[in-house]
mmCIF file of C-alpha atoms in Angstrom:
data_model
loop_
_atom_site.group_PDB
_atom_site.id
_atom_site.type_symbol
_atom_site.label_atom_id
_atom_site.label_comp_id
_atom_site.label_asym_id
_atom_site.label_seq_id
_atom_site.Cartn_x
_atom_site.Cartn_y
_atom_site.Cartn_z
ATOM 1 C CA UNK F 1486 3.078 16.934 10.681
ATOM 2 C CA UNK F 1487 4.313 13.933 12.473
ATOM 3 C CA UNK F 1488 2.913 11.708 9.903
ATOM 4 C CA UNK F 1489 0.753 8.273 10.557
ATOM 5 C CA UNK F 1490 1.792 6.836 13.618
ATOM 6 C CA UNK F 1491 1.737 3.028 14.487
ATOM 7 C CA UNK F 1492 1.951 1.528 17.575
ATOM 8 C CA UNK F 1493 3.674 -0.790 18.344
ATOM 9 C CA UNK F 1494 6.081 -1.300 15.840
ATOM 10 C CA UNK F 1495 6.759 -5.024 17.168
ATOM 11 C CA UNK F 1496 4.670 -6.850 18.674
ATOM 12 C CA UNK F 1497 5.325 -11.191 19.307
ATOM 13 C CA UNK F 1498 2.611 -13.016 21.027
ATOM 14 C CA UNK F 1499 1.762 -16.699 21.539
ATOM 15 C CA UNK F 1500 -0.972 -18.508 19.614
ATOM 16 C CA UNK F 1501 -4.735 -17.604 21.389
ATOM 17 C CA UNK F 1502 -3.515 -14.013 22.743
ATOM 18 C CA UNK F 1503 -5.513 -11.296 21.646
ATOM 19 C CA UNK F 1504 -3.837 -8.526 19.762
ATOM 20 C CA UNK F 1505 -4.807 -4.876 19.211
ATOM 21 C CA UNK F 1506 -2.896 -2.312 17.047
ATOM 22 C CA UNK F 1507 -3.149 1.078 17.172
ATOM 23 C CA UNK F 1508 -2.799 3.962 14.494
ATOM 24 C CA UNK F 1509 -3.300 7.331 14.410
ATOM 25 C CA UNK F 1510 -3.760 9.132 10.941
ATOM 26 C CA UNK F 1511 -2.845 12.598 9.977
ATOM 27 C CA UNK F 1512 -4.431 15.549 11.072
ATOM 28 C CA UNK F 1513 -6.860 16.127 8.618
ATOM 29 C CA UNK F 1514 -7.518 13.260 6.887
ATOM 30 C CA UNK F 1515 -10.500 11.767 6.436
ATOM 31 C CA UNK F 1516 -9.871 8.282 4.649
ATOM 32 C CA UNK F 1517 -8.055 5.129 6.806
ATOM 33 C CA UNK F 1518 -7.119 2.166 5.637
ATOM 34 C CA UNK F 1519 -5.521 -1.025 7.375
ATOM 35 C CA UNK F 1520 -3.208 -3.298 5.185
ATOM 36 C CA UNK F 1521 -1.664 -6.320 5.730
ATOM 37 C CA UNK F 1522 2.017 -7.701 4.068
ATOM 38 C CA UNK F 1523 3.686 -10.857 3.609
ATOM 39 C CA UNK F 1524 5.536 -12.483 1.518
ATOM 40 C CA UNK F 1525 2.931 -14.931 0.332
ATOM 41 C CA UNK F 1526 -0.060 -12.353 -0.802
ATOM 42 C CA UNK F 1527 1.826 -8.761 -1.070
ATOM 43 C CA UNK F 1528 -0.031 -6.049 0.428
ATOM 44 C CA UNK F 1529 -4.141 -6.540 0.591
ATOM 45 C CA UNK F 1530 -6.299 -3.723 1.736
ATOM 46 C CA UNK F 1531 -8.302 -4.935 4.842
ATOM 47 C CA UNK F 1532 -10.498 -2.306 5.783
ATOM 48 C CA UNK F 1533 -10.747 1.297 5.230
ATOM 49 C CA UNK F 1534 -12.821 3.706 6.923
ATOM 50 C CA UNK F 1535 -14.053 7.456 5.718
ATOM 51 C CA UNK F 1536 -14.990 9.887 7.954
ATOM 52 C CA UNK F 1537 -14.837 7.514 10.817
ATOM 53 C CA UNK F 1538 -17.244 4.838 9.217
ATOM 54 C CA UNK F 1539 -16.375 1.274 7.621
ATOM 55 C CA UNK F 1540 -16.688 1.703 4.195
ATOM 56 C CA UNK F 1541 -15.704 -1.852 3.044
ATOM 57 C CA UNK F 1542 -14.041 -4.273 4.918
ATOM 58 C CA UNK F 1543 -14.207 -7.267 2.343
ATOM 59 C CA UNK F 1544 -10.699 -7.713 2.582
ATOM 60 C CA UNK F 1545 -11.250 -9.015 6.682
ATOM 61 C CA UNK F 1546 -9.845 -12.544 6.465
ATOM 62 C CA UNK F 1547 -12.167 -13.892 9.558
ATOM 63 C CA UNK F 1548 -14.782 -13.245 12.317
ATOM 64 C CA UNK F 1549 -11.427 -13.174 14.100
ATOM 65 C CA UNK F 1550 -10.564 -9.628 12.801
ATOM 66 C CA UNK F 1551 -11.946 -6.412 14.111
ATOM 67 C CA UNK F 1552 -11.581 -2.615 13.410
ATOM 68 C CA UNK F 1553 -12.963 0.323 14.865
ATOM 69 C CA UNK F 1554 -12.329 4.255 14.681
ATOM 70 C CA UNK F 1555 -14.537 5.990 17.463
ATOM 71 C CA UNK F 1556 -12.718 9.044 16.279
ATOM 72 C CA UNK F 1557 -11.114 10.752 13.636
ATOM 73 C CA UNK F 1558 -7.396 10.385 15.154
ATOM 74 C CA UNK F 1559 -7.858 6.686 16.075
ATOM 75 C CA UNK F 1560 -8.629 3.760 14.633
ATOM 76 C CA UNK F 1561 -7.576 0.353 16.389
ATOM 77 C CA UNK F 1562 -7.209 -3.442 14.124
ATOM 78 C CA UNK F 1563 -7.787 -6.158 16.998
ATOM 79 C CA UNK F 1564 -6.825 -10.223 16.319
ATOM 80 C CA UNK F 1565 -8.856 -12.448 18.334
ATOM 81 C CA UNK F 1566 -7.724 -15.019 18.836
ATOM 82 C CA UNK F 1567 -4.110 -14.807 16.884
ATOM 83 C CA UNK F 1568 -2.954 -17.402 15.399
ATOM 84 C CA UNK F 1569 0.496 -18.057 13.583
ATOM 85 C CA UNK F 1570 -0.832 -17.441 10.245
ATOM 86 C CA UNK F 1571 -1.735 -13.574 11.253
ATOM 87 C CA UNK F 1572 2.331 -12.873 11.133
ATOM 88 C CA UNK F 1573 2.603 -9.690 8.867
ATOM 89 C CA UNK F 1574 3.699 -6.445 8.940
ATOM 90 C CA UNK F 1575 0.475 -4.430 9.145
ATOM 91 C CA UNK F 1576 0.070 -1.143 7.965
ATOM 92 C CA UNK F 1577 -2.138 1.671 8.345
ATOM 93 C CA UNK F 1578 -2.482 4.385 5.626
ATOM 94 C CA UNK F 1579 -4.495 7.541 5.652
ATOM 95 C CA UNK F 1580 -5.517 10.303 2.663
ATOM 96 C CA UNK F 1581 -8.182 12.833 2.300
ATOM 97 C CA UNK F 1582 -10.470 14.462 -1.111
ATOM 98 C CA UNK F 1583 -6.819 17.182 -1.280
ATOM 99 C CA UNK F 1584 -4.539 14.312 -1.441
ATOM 100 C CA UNK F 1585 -6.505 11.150 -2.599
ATOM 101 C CA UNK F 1586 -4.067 10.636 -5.201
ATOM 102 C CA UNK F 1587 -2.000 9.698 -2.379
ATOM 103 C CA UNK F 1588 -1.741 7.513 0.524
ATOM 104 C CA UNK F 1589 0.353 7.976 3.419
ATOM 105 C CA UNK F 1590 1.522 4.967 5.262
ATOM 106 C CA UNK F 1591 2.657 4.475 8.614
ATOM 107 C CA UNK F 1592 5.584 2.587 9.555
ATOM 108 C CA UNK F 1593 3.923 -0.781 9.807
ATOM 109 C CA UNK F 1594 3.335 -3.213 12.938
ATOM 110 C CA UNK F 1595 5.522 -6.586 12.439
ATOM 111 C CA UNK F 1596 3.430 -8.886 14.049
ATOM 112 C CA UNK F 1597 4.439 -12.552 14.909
ATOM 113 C CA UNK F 1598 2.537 -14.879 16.297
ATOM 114 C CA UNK F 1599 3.863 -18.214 18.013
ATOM 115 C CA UNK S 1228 -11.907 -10.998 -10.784
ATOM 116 C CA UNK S 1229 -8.614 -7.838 -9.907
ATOM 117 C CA UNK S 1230 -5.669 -8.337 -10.818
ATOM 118 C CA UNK S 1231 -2.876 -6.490 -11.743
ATOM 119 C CA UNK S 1232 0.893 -7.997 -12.732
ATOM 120 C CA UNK S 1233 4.328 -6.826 -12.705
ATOM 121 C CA UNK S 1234 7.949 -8.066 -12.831
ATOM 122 C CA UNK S 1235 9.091 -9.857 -9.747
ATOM 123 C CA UNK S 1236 12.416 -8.799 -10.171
ATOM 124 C CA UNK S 1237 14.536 -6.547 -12.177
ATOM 125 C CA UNK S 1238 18.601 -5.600 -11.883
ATOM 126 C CA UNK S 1239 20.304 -3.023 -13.294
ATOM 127 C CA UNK S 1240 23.706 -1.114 -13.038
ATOM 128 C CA UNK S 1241 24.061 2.506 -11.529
ATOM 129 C CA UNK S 1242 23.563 5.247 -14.038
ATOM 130 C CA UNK S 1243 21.453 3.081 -16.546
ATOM 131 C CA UNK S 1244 17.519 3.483 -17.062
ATOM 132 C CA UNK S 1245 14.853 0.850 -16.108
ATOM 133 C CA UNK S 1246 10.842 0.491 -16.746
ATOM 134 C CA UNK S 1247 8.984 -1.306 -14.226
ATOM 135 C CA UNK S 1248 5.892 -2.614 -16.031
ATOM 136 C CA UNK S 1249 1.914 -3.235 -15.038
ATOM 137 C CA UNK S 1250 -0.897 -4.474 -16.404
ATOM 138 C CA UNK S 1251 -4.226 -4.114 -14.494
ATOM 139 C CA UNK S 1252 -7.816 -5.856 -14.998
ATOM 140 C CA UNK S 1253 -9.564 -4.017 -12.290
ATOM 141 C CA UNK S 1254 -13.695 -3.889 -12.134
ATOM 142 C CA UNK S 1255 -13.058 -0.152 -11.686
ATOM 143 C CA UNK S 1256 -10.499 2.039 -13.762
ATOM 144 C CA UNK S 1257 -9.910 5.764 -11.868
ATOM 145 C CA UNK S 1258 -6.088 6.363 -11.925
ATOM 146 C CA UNK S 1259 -2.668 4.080 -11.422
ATOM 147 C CA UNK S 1260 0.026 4.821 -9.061
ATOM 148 C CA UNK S 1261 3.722 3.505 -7.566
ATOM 149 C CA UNK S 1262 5.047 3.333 -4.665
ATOM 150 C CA UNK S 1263 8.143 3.136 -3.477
ATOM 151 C CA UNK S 1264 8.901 0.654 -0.488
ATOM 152 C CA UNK S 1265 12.535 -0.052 0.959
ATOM 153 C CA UNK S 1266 13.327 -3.198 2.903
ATOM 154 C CA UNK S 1267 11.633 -2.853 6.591
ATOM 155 C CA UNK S 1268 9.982 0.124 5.326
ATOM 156 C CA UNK S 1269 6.662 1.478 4.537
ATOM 157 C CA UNK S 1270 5.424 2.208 0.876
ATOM 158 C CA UNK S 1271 5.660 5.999 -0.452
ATOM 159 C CA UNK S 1272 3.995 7.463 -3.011
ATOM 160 C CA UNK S 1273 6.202 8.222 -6.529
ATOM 161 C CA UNK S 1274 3.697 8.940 -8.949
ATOM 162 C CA UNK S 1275 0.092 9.059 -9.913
ATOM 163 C CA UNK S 1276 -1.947 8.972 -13.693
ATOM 164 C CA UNK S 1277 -5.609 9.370 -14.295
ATOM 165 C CA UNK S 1278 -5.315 9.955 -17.908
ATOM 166 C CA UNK S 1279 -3.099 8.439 -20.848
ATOM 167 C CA UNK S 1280 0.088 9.955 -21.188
ATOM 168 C CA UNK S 1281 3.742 10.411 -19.365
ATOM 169 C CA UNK S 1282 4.042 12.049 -15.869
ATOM 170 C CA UNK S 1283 7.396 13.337 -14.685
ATOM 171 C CA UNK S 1284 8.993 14.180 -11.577
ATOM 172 C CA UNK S 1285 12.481 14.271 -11.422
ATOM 173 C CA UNK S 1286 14.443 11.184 -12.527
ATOM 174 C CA UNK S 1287 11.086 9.024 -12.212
ATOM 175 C CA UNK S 1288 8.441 9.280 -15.054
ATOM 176 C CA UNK S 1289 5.270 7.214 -14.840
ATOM 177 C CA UNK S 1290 3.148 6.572 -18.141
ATOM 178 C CA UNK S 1291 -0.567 5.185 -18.253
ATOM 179 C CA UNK S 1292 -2.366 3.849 -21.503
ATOM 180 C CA UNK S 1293 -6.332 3.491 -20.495
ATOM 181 C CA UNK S 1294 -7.413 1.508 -23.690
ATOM 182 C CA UNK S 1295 -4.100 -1.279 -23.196
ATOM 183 C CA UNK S 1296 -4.700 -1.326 -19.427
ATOM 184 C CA UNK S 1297 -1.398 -0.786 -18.823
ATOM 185 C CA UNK S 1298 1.113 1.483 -17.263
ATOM 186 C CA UNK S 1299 4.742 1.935 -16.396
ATOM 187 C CA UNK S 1300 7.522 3.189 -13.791
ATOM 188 C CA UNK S 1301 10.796 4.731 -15.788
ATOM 189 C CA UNK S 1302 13.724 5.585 -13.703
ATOM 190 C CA UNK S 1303 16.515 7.735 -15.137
ATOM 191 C CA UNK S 1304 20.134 7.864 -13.729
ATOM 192 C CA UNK S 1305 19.548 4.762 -11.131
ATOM 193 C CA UNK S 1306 21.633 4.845 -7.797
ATOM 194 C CA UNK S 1307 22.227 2.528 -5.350
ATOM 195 C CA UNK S 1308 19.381 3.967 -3.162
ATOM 196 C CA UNK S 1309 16.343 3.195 -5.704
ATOM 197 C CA UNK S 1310 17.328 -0.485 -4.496
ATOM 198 C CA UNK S 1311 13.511 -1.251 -3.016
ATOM 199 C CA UNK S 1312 10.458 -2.806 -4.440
ATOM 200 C CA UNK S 1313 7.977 -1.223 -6.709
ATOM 201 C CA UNK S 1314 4.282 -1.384 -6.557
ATOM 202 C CA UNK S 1315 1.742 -0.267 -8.980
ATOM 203 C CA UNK S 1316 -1.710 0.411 -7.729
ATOM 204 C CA UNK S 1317 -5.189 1.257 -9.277
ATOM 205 C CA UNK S 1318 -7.621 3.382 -7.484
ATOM 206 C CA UNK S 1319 -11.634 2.035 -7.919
ATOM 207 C CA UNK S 1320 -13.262 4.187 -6.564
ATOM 208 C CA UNK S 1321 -14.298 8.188 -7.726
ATOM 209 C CA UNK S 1322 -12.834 9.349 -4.427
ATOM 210 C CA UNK S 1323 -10.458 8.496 -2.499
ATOM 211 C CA UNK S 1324 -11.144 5.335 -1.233
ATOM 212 C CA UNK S 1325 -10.292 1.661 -2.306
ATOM 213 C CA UNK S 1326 -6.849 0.850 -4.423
ATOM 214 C CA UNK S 1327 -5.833 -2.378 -5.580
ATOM 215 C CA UNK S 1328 -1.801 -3.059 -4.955
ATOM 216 C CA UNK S 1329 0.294 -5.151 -7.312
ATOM 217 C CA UNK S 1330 2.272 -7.793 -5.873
ATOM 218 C CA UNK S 1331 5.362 -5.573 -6.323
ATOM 219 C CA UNK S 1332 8.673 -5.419 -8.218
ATOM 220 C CA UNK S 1333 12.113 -6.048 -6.357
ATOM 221 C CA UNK S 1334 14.928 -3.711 -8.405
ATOM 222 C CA UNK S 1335 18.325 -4.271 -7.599
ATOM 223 C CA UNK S 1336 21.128 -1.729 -8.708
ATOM 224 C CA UNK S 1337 24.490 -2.793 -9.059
ATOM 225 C CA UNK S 1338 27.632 -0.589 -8.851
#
């Protein structure tokens, strides 16, 4: 298996741009989450999703952030607007009932915002 | 509130052992695990415990007490590659859903 893939891996846009990141979980797996990691607050879970539906999303900072998954490959974490305080690296992880002992990350999108 | 804590830092020289400590207060309690993370990297799993005791794989061995809240990472025979940060995590929920990530040890190995 190719593993959780993240796109893109960089991404640098100016303040007021929106941003949308992409991930696509294993084959398989039925559990999604979205993290995000700086320096300041370590890694805090944003949103996860089972089975394609948001199962708690407490961990959205603002109105500003959005996440979908219309399907079980896909699931999309949108910024609007950015601003310079959304510079992370965000990851996506992914895990099913088999494997829930485990998450499997993706490689992470660094994100800076001007 | 959650919280769990853990070292900031640790250093220690090739071939010795080091434990990576963590203490959780977590509103739910269903199993602690590490993760691996090098520098520009994403976090891998090492090692998961549901119930009290030592878990082993290889040179890493991860050991949970439920009634102390509290849990650690031992690695045996360090190399220069387990240079990374460590992070415990506790899972809240009965399936596979929400964990809780510490804010993450840095361990430096020196030759």
């Amino acid at each position: 298996d190719a593993g959780v893939i993240q796109s893109p891996r960089h991404e640098v846009t100016e303040m007021g741009q929106e941003v949308t990141l992409r991930c696509k979980p294993i084959s398989g797996h039925d559990y999604l989450f979205w993290y995000r990691q700086t320096m300041m607050r370590g890694l805090e879970l944003l949103i996860y999703f089972n089975n394609n539906v948001p199962i708690d999303d407490s961990g959205m900072p603002e109105d500003r952030f959005s996440a979908k998954m219309p399907n079980a490959s896909f699931s999309t974490l949108k910024i609007q607007p950015s601003e310079p305080r959304d510079s992370a690296v965000y990851f996506c992880a992914s895990t099913s009932i088999d494997t829930y002992n485990e998450q499997f990350f993706g490689p992470g999108t660094r994100l800076t915002v001007l | 509130g959650q919280s769990l804590e853990q070292p900031s830092e640790v250093t220690a020289v090739e071939g010795a052992i080091v434990q990576i400590n963590c203490t959780y207060q977590t509103s739910g309690f269903y199993g602690l695990s590490w993760y691996q993370q090098h520098d520009g990297g994403a976090p891998t799993f090492l090692s998961y415990n549901a119930l009290d005791g030592l878990e082993e794989t290889g040179r890493f061995s991860s050991f949970l007490s439920r009634s102390d809240s509290y849990g650690y990472l031992l690695l045996q025979e360090l190399q220069m590659k387990d240079s990374a940060s460590y992070f415990c995590a506790v899972r809240e929920d009965t399936n596979a859903g929400k964990s809780t990530f510490g804010d993450g040890t840095t361990l430096t190995v020196k030759p």
